[in-house]
XYZ file of N, CA and C in Angstrom:
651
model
N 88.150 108.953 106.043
C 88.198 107.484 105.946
C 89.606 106.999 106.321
N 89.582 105.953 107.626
C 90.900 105.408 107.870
C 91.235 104.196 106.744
N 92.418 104.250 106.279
C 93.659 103.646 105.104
C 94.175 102.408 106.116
N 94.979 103.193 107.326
C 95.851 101.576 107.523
C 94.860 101.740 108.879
N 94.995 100.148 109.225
C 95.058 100.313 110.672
C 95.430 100.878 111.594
N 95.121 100.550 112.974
C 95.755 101.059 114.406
C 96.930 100.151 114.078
N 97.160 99.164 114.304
C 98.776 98.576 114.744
C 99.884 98.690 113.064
N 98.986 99.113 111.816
C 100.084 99.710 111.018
C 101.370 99.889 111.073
N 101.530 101.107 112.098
C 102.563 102.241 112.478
C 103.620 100.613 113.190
N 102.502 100.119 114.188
C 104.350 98.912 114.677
C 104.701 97.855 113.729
N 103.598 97.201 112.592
C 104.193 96.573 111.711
C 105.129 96.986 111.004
N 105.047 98.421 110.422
C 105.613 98.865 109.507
C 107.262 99.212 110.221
N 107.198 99.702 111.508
C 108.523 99.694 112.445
C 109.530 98.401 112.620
N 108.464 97.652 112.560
C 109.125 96.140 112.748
C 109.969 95.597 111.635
N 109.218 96.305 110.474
C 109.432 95.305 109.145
C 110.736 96.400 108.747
N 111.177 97.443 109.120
C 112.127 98.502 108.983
C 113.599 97.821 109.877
N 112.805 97.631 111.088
C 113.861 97.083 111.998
C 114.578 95.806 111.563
N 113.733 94.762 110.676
C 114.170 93.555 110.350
C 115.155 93.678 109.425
N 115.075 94.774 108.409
C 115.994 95.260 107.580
C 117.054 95.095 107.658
N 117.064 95.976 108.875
C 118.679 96.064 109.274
C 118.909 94.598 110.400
N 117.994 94.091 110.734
C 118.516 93.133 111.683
C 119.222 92.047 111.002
N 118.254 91.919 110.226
C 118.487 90.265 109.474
C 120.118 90.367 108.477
N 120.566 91.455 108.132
C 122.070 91.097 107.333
C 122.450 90.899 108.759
N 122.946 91.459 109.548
C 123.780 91.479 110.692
C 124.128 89.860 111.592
N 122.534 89.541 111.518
C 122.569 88.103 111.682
C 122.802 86.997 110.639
N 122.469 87.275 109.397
C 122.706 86.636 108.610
C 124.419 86.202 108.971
N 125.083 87.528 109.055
C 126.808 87.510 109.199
C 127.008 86.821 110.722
N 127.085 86.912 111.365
C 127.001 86.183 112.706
C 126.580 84.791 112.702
N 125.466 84.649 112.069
C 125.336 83.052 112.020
C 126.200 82.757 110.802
N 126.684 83.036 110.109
C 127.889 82.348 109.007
C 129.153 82.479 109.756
N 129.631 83.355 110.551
C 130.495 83.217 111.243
C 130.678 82.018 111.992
N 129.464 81.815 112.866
C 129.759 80.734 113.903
C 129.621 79.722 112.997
N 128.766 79.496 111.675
C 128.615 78.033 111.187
C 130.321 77.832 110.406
N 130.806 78.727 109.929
C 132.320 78.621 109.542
C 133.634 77.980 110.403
N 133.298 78.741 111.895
C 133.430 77.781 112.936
C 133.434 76.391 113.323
N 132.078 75.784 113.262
C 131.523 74.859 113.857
C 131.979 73.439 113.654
N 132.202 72.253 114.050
C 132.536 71.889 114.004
C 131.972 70.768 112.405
N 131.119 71.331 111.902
C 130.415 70.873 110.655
C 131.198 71.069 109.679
N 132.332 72.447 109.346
C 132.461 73.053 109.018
C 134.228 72.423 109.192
N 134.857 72.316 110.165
C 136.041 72.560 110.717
C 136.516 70.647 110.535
N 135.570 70.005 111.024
C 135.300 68.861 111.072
C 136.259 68.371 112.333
N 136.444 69.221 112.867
C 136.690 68.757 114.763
C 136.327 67.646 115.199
N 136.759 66.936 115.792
C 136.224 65.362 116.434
C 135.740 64.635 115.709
N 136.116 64.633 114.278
C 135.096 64.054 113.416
C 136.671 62.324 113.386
N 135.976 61.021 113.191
C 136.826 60.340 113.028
C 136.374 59.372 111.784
N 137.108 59.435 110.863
C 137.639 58.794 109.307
C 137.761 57.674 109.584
N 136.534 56.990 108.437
C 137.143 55.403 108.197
C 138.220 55.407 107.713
N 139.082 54.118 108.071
C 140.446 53.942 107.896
C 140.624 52.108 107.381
N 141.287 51.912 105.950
C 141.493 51.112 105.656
C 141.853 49.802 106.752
N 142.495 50.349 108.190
C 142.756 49.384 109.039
C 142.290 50.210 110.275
N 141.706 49.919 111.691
C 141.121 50.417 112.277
C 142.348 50.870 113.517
N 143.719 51.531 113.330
C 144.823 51.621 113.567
C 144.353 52.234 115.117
N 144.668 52.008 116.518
C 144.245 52.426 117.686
C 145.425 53.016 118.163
N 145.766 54.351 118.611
C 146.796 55.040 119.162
C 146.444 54.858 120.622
N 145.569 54.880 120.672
C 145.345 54.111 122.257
C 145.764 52.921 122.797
N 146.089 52.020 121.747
C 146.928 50.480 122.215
C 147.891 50.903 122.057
N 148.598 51.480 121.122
C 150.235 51.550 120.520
C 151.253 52.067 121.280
N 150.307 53.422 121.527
C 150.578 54.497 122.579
C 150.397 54.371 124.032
N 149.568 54.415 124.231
C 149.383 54.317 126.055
C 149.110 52.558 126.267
N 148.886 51.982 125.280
C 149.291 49.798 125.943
C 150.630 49.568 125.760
N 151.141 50.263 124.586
C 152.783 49.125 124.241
C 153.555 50.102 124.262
N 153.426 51.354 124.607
C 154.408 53.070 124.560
C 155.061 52.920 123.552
N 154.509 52.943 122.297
C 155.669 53.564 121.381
C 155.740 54.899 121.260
N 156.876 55.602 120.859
C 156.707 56.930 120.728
C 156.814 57.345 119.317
N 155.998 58.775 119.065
C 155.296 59.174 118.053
C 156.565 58.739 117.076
N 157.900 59.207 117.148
C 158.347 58.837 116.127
C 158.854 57.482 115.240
N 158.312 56.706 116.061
C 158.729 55.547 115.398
C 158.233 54.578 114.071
N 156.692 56.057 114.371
C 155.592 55.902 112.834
C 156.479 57.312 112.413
N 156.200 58.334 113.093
C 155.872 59.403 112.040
C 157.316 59.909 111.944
N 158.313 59.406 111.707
C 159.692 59.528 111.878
C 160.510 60.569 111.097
N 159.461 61.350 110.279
C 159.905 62.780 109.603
C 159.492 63.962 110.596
N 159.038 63.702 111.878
C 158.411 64.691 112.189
C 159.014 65.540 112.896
N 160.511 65.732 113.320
C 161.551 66.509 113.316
C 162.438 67.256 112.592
N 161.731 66.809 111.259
C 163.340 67.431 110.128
C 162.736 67.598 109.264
N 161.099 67.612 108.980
C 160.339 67.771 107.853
C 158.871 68.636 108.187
N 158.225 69.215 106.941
C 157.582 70.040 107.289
C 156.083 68.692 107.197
N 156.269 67.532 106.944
C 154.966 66.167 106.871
C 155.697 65.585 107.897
N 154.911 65.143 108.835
C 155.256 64.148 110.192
C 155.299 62.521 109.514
N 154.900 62.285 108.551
C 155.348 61.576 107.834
C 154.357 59.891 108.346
N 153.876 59.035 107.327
C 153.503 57.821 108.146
C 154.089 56.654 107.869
N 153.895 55.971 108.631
C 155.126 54.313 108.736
C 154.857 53.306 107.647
N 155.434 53.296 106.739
C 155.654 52.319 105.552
C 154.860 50.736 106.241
N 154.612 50.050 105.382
C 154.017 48.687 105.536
C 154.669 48.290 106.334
N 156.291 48.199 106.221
C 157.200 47.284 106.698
C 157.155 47.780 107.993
N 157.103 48.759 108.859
C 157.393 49.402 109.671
C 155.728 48.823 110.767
N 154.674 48.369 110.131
C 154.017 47.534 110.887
C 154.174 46.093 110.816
N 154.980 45.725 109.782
C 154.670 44.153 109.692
C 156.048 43.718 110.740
N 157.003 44.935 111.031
C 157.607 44.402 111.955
C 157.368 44.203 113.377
N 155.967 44.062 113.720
C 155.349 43.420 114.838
C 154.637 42.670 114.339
N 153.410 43.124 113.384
C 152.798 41.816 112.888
C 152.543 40.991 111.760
N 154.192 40.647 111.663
C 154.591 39.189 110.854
C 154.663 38.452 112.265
N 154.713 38.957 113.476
C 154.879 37.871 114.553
C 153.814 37.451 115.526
N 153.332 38.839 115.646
C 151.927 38.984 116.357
C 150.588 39.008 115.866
N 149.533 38.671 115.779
C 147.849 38.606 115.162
C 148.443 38.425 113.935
N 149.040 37.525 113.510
C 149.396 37.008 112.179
C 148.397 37.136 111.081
N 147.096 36.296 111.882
C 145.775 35.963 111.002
C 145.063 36.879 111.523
N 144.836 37.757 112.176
C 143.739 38.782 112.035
C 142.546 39.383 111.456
N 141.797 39.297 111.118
C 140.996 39.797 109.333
C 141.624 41.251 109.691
N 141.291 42.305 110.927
C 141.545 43.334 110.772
C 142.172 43.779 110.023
N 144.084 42.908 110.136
C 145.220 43.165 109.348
C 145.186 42.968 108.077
N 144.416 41.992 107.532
C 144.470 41.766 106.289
C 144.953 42.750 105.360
N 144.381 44.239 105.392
C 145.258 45.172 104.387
C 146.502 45.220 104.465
N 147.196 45.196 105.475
C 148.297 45.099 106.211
C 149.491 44.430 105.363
N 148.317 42.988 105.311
C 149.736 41.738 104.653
C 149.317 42.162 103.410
N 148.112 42.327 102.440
C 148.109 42.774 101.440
C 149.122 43.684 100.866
N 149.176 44.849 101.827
C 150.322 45.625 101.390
C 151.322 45.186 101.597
N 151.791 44.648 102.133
C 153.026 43.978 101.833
C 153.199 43.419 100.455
N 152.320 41.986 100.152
C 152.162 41.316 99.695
C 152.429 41.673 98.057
N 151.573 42.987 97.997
C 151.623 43.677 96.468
C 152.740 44.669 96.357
N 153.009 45.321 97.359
C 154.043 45.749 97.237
C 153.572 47.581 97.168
N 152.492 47.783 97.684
C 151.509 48.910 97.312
C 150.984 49.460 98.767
N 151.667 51.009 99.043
C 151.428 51.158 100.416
C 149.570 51.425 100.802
N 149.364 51.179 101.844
C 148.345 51.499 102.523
C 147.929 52.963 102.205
N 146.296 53.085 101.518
C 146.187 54.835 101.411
C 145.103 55.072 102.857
N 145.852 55.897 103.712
C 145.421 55.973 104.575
C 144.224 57.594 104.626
N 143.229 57.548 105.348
C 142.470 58.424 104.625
C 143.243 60.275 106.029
N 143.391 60.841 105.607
C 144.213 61.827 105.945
C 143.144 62.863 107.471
N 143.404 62.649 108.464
C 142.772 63.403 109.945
C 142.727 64.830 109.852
N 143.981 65.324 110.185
C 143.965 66.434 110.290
C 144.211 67.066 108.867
N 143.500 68.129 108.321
C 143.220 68.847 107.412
C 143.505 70.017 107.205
N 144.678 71.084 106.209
C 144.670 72.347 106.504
C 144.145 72.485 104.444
N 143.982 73.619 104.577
C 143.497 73.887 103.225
C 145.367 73.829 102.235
N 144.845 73.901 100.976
C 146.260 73.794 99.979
C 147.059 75.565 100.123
N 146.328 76.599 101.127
C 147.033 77.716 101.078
C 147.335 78.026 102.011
N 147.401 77.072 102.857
C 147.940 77.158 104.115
C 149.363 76.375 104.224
N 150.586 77.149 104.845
C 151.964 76.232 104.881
C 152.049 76.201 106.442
N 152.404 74.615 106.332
C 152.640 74.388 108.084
C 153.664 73.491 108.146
N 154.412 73.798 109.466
C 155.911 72.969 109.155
C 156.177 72.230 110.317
N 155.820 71.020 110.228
C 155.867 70.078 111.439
C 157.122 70.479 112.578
N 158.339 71.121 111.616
C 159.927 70.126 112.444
C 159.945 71.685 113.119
N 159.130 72.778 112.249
C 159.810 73.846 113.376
C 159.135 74.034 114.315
N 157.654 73.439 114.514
C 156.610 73.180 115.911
C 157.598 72.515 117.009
N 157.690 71.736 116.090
C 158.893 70.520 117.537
C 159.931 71.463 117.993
N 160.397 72.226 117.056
C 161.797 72.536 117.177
C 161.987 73.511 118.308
N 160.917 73.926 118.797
C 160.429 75.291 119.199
C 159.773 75.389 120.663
N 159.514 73.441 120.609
C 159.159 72.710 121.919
C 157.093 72.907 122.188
N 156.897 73.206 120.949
C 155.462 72.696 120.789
C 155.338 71.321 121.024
N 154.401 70.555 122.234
C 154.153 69.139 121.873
C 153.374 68.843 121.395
N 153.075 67.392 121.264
C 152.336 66.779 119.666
C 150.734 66.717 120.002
N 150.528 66.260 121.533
C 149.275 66.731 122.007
C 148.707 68.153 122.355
N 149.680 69.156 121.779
C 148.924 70.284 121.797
C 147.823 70.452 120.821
N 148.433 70.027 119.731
C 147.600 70.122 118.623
C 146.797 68.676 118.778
N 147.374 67.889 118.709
C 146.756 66.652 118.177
C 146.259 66.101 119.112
N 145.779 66.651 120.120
C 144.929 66.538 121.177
C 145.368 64.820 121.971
N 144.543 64.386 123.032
C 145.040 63.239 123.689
C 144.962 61.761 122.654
N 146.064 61.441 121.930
C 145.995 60.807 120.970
C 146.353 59.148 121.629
N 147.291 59.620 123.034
C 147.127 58.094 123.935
C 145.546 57.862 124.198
N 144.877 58.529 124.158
C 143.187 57.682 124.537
C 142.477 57.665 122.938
N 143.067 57.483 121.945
C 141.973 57.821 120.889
C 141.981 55.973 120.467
N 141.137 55.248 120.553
C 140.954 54.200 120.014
C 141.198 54.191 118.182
N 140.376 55.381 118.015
C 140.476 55.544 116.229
C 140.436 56.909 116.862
N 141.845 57.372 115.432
C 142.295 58.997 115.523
C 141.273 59.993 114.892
N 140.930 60.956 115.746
C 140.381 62.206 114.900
C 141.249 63.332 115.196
N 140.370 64.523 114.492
C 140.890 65.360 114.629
C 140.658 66.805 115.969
N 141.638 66.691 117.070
C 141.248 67.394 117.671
C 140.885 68.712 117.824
N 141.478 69.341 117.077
C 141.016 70.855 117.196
C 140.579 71.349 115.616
N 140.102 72.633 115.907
C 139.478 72.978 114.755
C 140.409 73.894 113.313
N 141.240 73.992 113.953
C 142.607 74.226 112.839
C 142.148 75.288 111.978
N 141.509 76.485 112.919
C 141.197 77.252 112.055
C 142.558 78.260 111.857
N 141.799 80.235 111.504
C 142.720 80.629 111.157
C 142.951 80.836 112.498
N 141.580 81.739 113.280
C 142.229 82.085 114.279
C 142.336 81.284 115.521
N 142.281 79.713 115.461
C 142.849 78.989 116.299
C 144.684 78.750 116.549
N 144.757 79.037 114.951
C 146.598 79.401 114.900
C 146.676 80.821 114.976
N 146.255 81.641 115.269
C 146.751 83.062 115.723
C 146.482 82.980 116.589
N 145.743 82.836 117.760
C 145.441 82.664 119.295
C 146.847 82.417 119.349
N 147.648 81.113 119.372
C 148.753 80.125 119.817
C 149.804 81.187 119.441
N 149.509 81.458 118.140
C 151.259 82.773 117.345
C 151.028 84.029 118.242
N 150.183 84.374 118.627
C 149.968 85.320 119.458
C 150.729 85.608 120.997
N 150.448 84.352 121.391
C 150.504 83.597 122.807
C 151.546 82.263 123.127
N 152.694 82.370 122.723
C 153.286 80.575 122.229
C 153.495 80.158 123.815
N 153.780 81.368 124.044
C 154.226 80.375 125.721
C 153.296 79.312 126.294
N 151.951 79.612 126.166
C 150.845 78.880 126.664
C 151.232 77.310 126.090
N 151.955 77.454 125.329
C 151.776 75.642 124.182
C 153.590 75.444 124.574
N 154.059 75.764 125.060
C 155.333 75.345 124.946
C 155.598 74.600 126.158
N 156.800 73.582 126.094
C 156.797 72.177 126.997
C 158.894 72.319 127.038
N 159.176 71.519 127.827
C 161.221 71.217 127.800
C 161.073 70.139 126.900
N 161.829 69.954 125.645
C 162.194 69.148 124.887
C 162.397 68.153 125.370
N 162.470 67.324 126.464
C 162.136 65.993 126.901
C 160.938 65.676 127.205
N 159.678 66.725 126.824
C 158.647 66.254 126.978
C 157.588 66.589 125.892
N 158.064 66.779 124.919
C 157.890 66.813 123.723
C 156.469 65.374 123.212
N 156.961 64.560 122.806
C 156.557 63.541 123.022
C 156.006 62.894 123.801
N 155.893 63.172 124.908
C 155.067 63.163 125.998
C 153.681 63.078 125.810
N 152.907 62.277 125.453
C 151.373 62.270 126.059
C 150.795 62.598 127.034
N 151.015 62.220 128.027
C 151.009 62.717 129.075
C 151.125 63.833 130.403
N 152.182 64.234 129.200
C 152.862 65.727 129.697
C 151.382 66.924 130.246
N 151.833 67.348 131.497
C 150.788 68.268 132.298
C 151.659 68.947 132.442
N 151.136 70.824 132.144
C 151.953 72.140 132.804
C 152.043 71.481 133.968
N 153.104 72.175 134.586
C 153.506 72.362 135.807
C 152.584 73.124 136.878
N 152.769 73.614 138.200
C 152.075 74.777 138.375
C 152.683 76.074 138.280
N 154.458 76.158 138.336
C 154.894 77.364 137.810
C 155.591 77.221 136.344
N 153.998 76.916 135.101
C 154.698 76.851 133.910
C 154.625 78.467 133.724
N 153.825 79.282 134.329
C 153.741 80.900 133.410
C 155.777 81.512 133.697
N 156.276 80.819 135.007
C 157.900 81.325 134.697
C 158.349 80.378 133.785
N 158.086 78.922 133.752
C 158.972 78.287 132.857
C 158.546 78.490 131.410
N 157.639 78.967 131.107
C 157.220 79.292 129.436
C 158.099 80.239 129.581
N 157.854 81.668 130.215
C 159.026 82.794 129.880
C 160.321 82.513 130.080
N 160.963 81.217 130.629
C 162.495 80.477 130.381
C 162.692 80.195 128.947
N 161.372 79.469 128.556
C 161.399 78.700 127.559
C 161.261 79.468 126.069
N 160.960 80.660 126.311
C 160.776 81.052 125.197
C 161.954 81.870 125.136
N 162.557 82.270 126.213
C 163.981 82.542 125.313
C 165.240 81.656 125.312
N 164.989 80.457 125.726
C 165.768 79.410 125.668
C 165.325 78.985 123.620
N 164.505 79.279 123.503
C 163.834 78.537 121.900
C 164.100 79.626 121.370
N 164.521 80.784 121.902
C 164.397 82.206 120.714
C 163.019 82.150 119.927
N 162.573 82.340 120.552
C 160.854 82.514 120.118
C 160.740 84.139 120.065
N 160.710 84.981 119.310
C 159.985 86.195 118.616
C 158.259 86.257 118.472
N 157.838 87.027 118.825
C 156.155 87.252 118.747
C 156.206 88.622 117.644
N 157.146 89.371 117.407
C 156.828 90.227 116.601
C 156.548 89.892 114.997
N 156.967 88.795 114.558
C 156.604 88.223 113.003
C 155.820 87.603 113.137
N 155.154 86.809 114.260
C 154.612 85.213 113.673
C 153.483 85.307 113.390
N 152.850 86.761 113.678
C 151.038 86.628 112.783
C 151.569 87.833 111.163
N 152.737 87.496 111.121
C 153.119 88.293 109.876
C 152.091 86.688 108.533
N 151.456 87.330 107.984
C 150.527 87.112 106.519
C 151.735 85.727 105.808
N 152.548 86.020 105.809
C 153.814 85.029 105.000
C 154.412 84.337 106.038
N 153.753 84.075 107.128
C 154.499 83.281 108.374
C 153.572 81.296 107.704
N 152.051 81.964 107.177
C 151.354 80.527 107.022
C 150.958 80.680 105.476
N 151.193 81.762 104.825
C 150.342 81.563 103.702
C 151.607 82.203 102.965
N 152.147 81.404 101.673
C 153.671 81.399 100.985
C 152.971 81.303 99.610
């Protein structure tokens, strides 16, 4: 008397094979969803108490980054521009605005603007704005084309190993300190000699910088 079936023998192969298939994928798809931009929150853009456009400021009226973020050479927070530091255009300009309204409010009370925060690293991660600059990282490396962003997000995914790619590799991200600030700024076509100028003009070392205590203190 036949017990199992004829196709038995491949169910039972199959259901052996899934065994081992399914952890493997299980890990692979948590990988990429850890990734993803769900996850990372890449391009994602934050309501903002005032609908602040780096795209007018920046590429309509050229201010340059530091004239908001004016710690962002000598401090490890790039730092953002006090009330006063907007009302000194508009106490003169879009006076009545509704947009602005938080604007004069803050003034008014005397209570800065809480602005809701873009780029995101976790609390065990240490990152130090002034020695990126210092080192001739520019600000659109990371912070992606911030002259076209109407409302700021966040451009890249700020993972771990999006900062070990770069500590790995710095030449690829490095610019001449007059172009730092630069939005605009495009490699050259012979940047692969001027990165290797540049990196020993900056004293840039690759042997520490994926050292464990280079980001996590």
């Amino acid at each position: 008397m036949q017990i199992f079936r004829p196709g038995a023998d491949t169910i039972a192969t199959m259901v052996l094979a899934s065994l081992g298939v399914i952890p493997i994928l299980s890990v692979g798809l948590a990988y990429q969803l850890a990734g993803s931009p769900y996850v990372t929150a890449q391009n994602v853009t934050r309501d903002q108490p005032v609908p602040f456009s780096h795209e007018h400021h920046v590429a309509g009226l050229g201010l340059d980054c530091r004239y908001c973020h004016t710690s962002v050479e000598t401090a490890s927070f790039a730092g953002l521009p006090p009330t006063e530091t907007c009302m000194t255009c508009h106490s003169q300009l879009w006076t009545n605005a509704p947009m602005l309204a938080p604007v004069r409010t803050s003034l008014a009370d005397h209570r800065p603007i809480v602005w809701q925060r873009v780029n995101r690293l976790p609390d065990y991660v240490y990152f130090d704005h002034s020695i990126h600059v210092a080192k001739g990282v520019g600000c659109s490396t990371c912070h992606g084309p911030v002259d076209q962003m109407k409302l700021t997000r966040q451009a890249a995914p700020l993972t771990m190993s999006w900062c070990l790619d770069c500590h790995r590799d710095p030449a690829k991200a490095l610019r001449p300190r007059d172009a730092i600030f630069n939005t605009e700024w495009q490699p050259p076509a012979d940047h692969d000699r001027l990165a290797r100028e540049m990196m020993a003009a900056y004293h840039i070392r690759t042997d520490h910088l994926t050292d464990c205590s280079i980001c996590h203190r």
